[in-house]
Amino acid sequence: MDSNETATATFGIGCFWGPEAQFGAIDGVVRARVGYAGGTKRGPEYHSLGDHTEVFQVEFDPDSITYRDLLELVFESHNPQQQTRKTQYQNVVFAATAAQQAALNEFLTAQGLTADGIGTRVEQLSRFYLAEDYHQKYKLRSVSSYMDAFEAAGYDDDDLRESPIAAKLNGYAAGYDVAVAEELST
Ligand code: MHO
């Protein structure tokens, strides 16, 4: 069934700048943003994170990509047998709904893994805090011609963070242009 409803998934695999770009470029991912999650401190900020971890969050179209597909990419993009000591950069996979929890369990079983047997944390998402504006679309922000174009179009920081086209350009700015390469070759 076709619908315009998006779903949301949240993961941490180290400094959030790179994965926001990588996953934002993927076909079926509509929006991407970065933030802090996994801890208990209220109102974390980049320089006072407390026990939170840098995470990226994607909004995706379940008709074109599934949470399971995203899990596969997340597990290809980090080593689940390792964990970083610093909480800020830990590998963590969140399930936000019962359906995501079921998909996650199925995925781990299919890989011959268990939540307890891997370094990656496997958790229920309780709360996601948005990171500061200057961390959102970090790679895109380093390309002044892109930023000039968004400014000319009247985008403010919230618009840029939530923009589907900015999610793609952020990926291309970081060299994640797989979707473009595929289109050009067909
Ligand atoms: N060592 C990196 C980390 C940034 S990431 C947002 C840097 O400061 O360039 O944690």
Tab-separated table of C-alpha atoms and ligand atoms in Angstrom:
chain	number	residue	atom	x	y	z
A	1	MET	CA	0.000	0.000	0.000
A	2	ASP	CA	1.314	3.425	-0.926
A	3	SER	CA	1.285	6.257	1.575
A	4	ASN	CA	3.232	9.405	2.315
A	5	GLU	CA	3.798	8.407	5.926
A	6	THR	CA	7.421	8.309	6.973
A	7	ALA	CA	8.975	6.270	9.759
A	8	THR	CA	11.906	7.262	11.941
A	9	ALA	CA	15.017	5.343	12.968
A	10	THR	CA	17.881	6.381	15.241
A	11	PHE	CA	21.429	5.005	15.461
A	12	GLY	CA	24.839	5.929	16.828
A	13	ILE	CA	28.051	4.821	15.090
A	14	GLY	CA	30.579	7.435	16.181
A	15	CYS	CA	30.859	11.135	15.362
A	16	PHE	CA	27.449	11.963	13.914
A	17	TRP	CA	28.592	14.219	11.045
A	18	GLY	CA	29.587	11.323	8.751
A	19	PRO	CA	26.604	8.995	9.169
A	20	GLU	CA	24.105	11.848	8.796
A	21	ALA	CA	25.673	12.445	5.373
A	22	GLN	CA	25.992	8.762	4.465
A	23	PHE	CA	22.440	7.808	5.391
A	24	GLY	CA	20.902	11.049	4.138
A	25	ALA	CA	22.119	10.161	0.640
A	26	ILE	CA	20.380	6.772	0.616
A	27	ASP	CA	17.351	6.307	-1.640
A	28	GLY	CA	14.193	6.229	0.454
A	29	VAL	CA	15.657	8.340	3.267
A	30	VAL	CA	13.677	11.568	3.232
A	31	ARG	CA	15.165	13.557	6.108
A	32	ALA	CA	18.168	13.266	8.400
A	33	ARG	CA	19.169	15.047	11.578
A	34	VAL	CA	21.701	14.654	14.364
A	35	GLY	CA	21.247	14.680	18.108
A	36	TYR	CA	21.907	13.096	21.454
A	37	ALA	CA	20.264	10.020	22.945
A	38	GLY	CA	20.803	6.972	25.081
A	39	GLY	CA	21.498	8.736	28.367
A	40	THR	CA	19.566	10.237	31.243
A	41	LYS	CA	20.853	13.829	31.415
A	42	ARG	CA	18.111	16.314	30.601
A	43	GLY	CA	18.835	18.896	27.911
A	44	PRO	CA	22.258	17.650	26.804
A	45	GLU	CA	24.466	19.978	24.755
A	46	TYR	CA	27.565	19.216	22.707
A	47	HIS	CA	29.896	20.476	25.423
A	48	SER	CA	27.858	18.997	28.281
A	49	LEU	CA	26.626	15.694	26.941
A	50	GLY	CA	26.457	13.876	30.241
A	51	ASP	CA	25.815	10.200	29.576
A	52	HIS	CA	24.391	10.699	26.067
A	53	THR	CA	25.768	9.509	22.739
A	54	GLU	CA	26.015	11.293	19.376
A	55	VAL	CA	23.305	9.806	17.168
A	56	PHE	CA	21.771	10.384	13.774
A	57	GLN	CA	18.102	10.037	12.997
A	58	VAL	CA	16.583	9.327	9.615
A	59	GLU	CA	13.030	9.705	8.428
A	60	PHE	CA	12.405	7.202	5.691
A	61	ASP	CA	9.687	6.097	3.303
A	62	PRO	CA	8.812	2.527	4.337
A	63	ASP	CA	7.541	1.848	0.799
A	64	SER	CA	11.070	2.211	-0.570
A	65	ILE	CA	13.359	1.207	2.321
A	66	THR	CA	12.758	-0.727	5.528
A	67	TYR	CA	14.122	-0.459	9.047
A	68	ARG	CA	15.719	-3.826	8.369
A	69	ASP	CA	17.531	-2.400	5.298
A	70	LEU	CA	18.806	0.438	7.470
A	71	LEU	CA	19.978	-2.049	10.106
A	72	GLU	CA	21.951	-3.911	7.459
A	73	LEU	CA	23.675	-0.690	6.412
A	74	VAL	CA	24.342	0.302	10.016
A	75	PHE	CA	25.960	-3.068	10.732
A	76	GLU	CA	28.041	-2.794	7.537
A	77	SER	CA	29.180	0.638	8.695
A	78	HIS	CA	30.625	-0.316	12.078
A	79	ASN	CA	32.169	-3.282	13.847
A	80	PRO	CA	29.592	-4.705	16.277
A	81	GLN	CA	32.266	-6.727	18.036
A	82	GLN	CA	33.939	-3.548	19.257
A	83	GLN	CA	32.830	-0.722	21.456
A	84	THR	CA	34.388	2.657	22.136
A	85	ARG	CA	35.044	3.529	25.738
A	86	LYS	CA	33.828	7.111	25.333
A	87	THR	CA	30.027	7.186	25.673
A	88	GLN	CA	29.880	10.134	23.228
A	89	TYR	CA	30.952	7.925	20.305
A	90	GLN	CA	29.521	4.538	21.202
A	91	ASN	CA	27.801	2.239	18.737
A	92	VAL	CA	24.147	2.014	19.637
A	93	VAL	CA	21.093	0.726	17.806
A	94	PHE	CA	17.717	1.977	18.979
A	95	ALA	CA	14.337	0.397	18.512
A	96	ALA	CA	11.595	3.010	18.776
A	97	THR	CA	8.548	0.772	18.369
A	98	ALA	CA	7.527	-2.847	18.997
A	99	ALA	CA	7.781	-3.451	15.239
A	100	GLN	CA	11.347	-2.127	15.161
A	101	GLN	CA	12.196	-4.252	18.202
A	102	ALA	CA	10.860	-7.348	16.409
A	103	ALA	CA	12.785	-6.494	13.220
A	104	LEU	CA	15.924	-5.928	15.256
A	105	ASN	CA	15.624	-9.283	17.037
A	106	GLU	CA	15.025	-11.036	13.718
A	107	PHE	CA	17.982	-9.276	12.129
A	108	LEU	CA	20.371	-10.181	14.956
A	109	THR	CA	19.239	-13.802	14.929
A	110	ALA	CA	19.714	-13.993	11.147
A	111	GLN	CA	23.266	-12.669	11.604
A	112	GLY	CA	23.947	-15.228	14.331
A	113	LEU	CA	24.243	-12.403	16.856
A	114	THR	CA	22.567	-11.642	20.168
A	115	ALA	CA	22.069	-8.264	21.814
A	116	ASP	CA	24.065	-9.424	24.854
A	117	GLY	CA	26.843	-10.966	22.776
A	118	ILE	CA	27.897	-7.870	20.829
A	119	GLY	CA	29.725	-4.665	21.722
A	120	THR	CA	27.071	-2.490	20.104
A	121	ARG	CA	24.431	-1.330	22.557
A	122	VAL	CA	20.893	-2.386	21.710
A	123	GLU	CA	18.318	-0.178	23.363
A	124	GLN	CA	14.808	1.152	23.420
A	125	LEU	CA	14.772	4.796	22.307
A	126	SER	CA	13.452	6.905	25.138
A	127	ARG	CA	14.250	10.431	24.049
A	128	PHE	CA	16.095	12.105	21.191
A	129	TYR	CA	17.490	15.601	21.746
A	130	LEU	CA	18.331	17.658	18.641
A	131	ALA	CA	21.974	18.736	18.396
A	132	GLU	CA	22.913	22.383	17.873
A	133	ASP	CA	22.240	23.915	14.439
A	134	TYR	CA	25.923	24.012	13.477
A	135	HIS	CA	26.070	20.202	13.741
A	136	GLN	CA	23.063	19.674	11.447
A	137	LYS	CA	24.088	19.041	7.803
A	138	TYR	CA	27.667	19.662	8.875
A	139	LYS	CA	29.212	18.561	5.559
A	140	LEU	CA	26.815	20.688	3.506
A	141	ARG	CA	27.613	23.700	5.694
A	142	SER	CA	31.248	23.503	4.592
A	143	VAL	CA	30.272	24.111	0.937
A	144	SER	CA	29.606	27.838	0.749
A	145	SER	CA	27.922	27.711	-2.680
A	146	TYR	CA	25.322	25.278	-1.298
A	147	MET	CA	24.791	27.448	1.771
A	148	ASP	CA	24.470	30.587	-0.355
A	149	ALA	CA	21.802	28.889	-2.457
A	150	PHE	CA	19.784	27.842	0.607
A	151	GLU	CA	20.091	31.312	2.080
A	152	ALA	CA	18.944	32.888	-1.183
A	153	ALA	CA	15.933	30.574	-1.113
A	154	GLY	CA	15.056	31.849	2.355
A	155	TYR	CA	15.923	28.723	4.364
A	156	ASP	CA	16.613	29.188	8.072
A	157	ASP	CA	18.398	26.622	10.281
A	158	ASP	CA	15.201	24.648	10.978
A	159	ASP	CA	14.310	24.566	7.280
A	160	LEU	CA	17.785	23.335	6.386
A	161	ARG	CA	17.710	20.604	9.038
A	162	GLU	CA	14.341	19.300	7.855
A	163	SER	CA	14.923	19.702	4.121
A	164	PRO	CA	14.908	16.503	2.018
A	165	ILE	CA	17.132	18.107	-0.616
A	166	ALA	CA	19.583	19.280	2.052
A	167	ALA	CA	19.809	15.680	3.338
A	168	LYS	CA	20.872	14.553	-0.153
A	169	LEU	CA	23.292	17.434	-0.741
A	170	ASN	CA	24.830	16.825	2.678
A	171	GLY	CA	25.584	13.293	1.534
A	172	TYR	CA	26.958	14.366	-1.840
A	173	ALA	CA	29.132	16.999	-0.138
A	174	ALA	CA	30.720	14.136	1.813
A	175	GLY	CA	31.177	11.968	-1.288
A	176	TYR	CA	28.162	9.719	-0.751
A	177	ASP	CA	26.762	10.073	-4.226
A	178	VAL	CA	25.729	6.480	-4.834
A	179	ALA	CA	22.161	7.395	-5.758
A	180	VAL	CA	23.354	9.906	-8.364
A	181	ALA	CA	25.896	7.479	-9.803
A	182	GLU	CA	23.183	4.821	-10.145
A	183	GLU	CA	20.780	7.190	-11.909
A	184	LEU	CA	23.414	8.342	-14.365
A	185	SER	CA	24.338	4.790	-15.310
A	186	THR	CA	20.766	3.665	-16.084
B	1	MHO	N1	36.969	14.868	16.578
B	1	MHO	C1	35.912	15.421	15.806
B	1	MHO	C2	34.602	15.136	16.436
B	1	MHO	C3	33.455	15.931	16.016
B	1	MHO	S1	32.065	15.041	16.225
B	1	MHO	C4	30.796	16.106	16.112
B	1	MHO	C5	36.187	16.882	15.606
B	1	MHO	O1	36.065	17.686	16.531
B	1	MHO	O2	36.531	17.229	14.507
B	1	MHO	O3	32.060	14.585	17.608
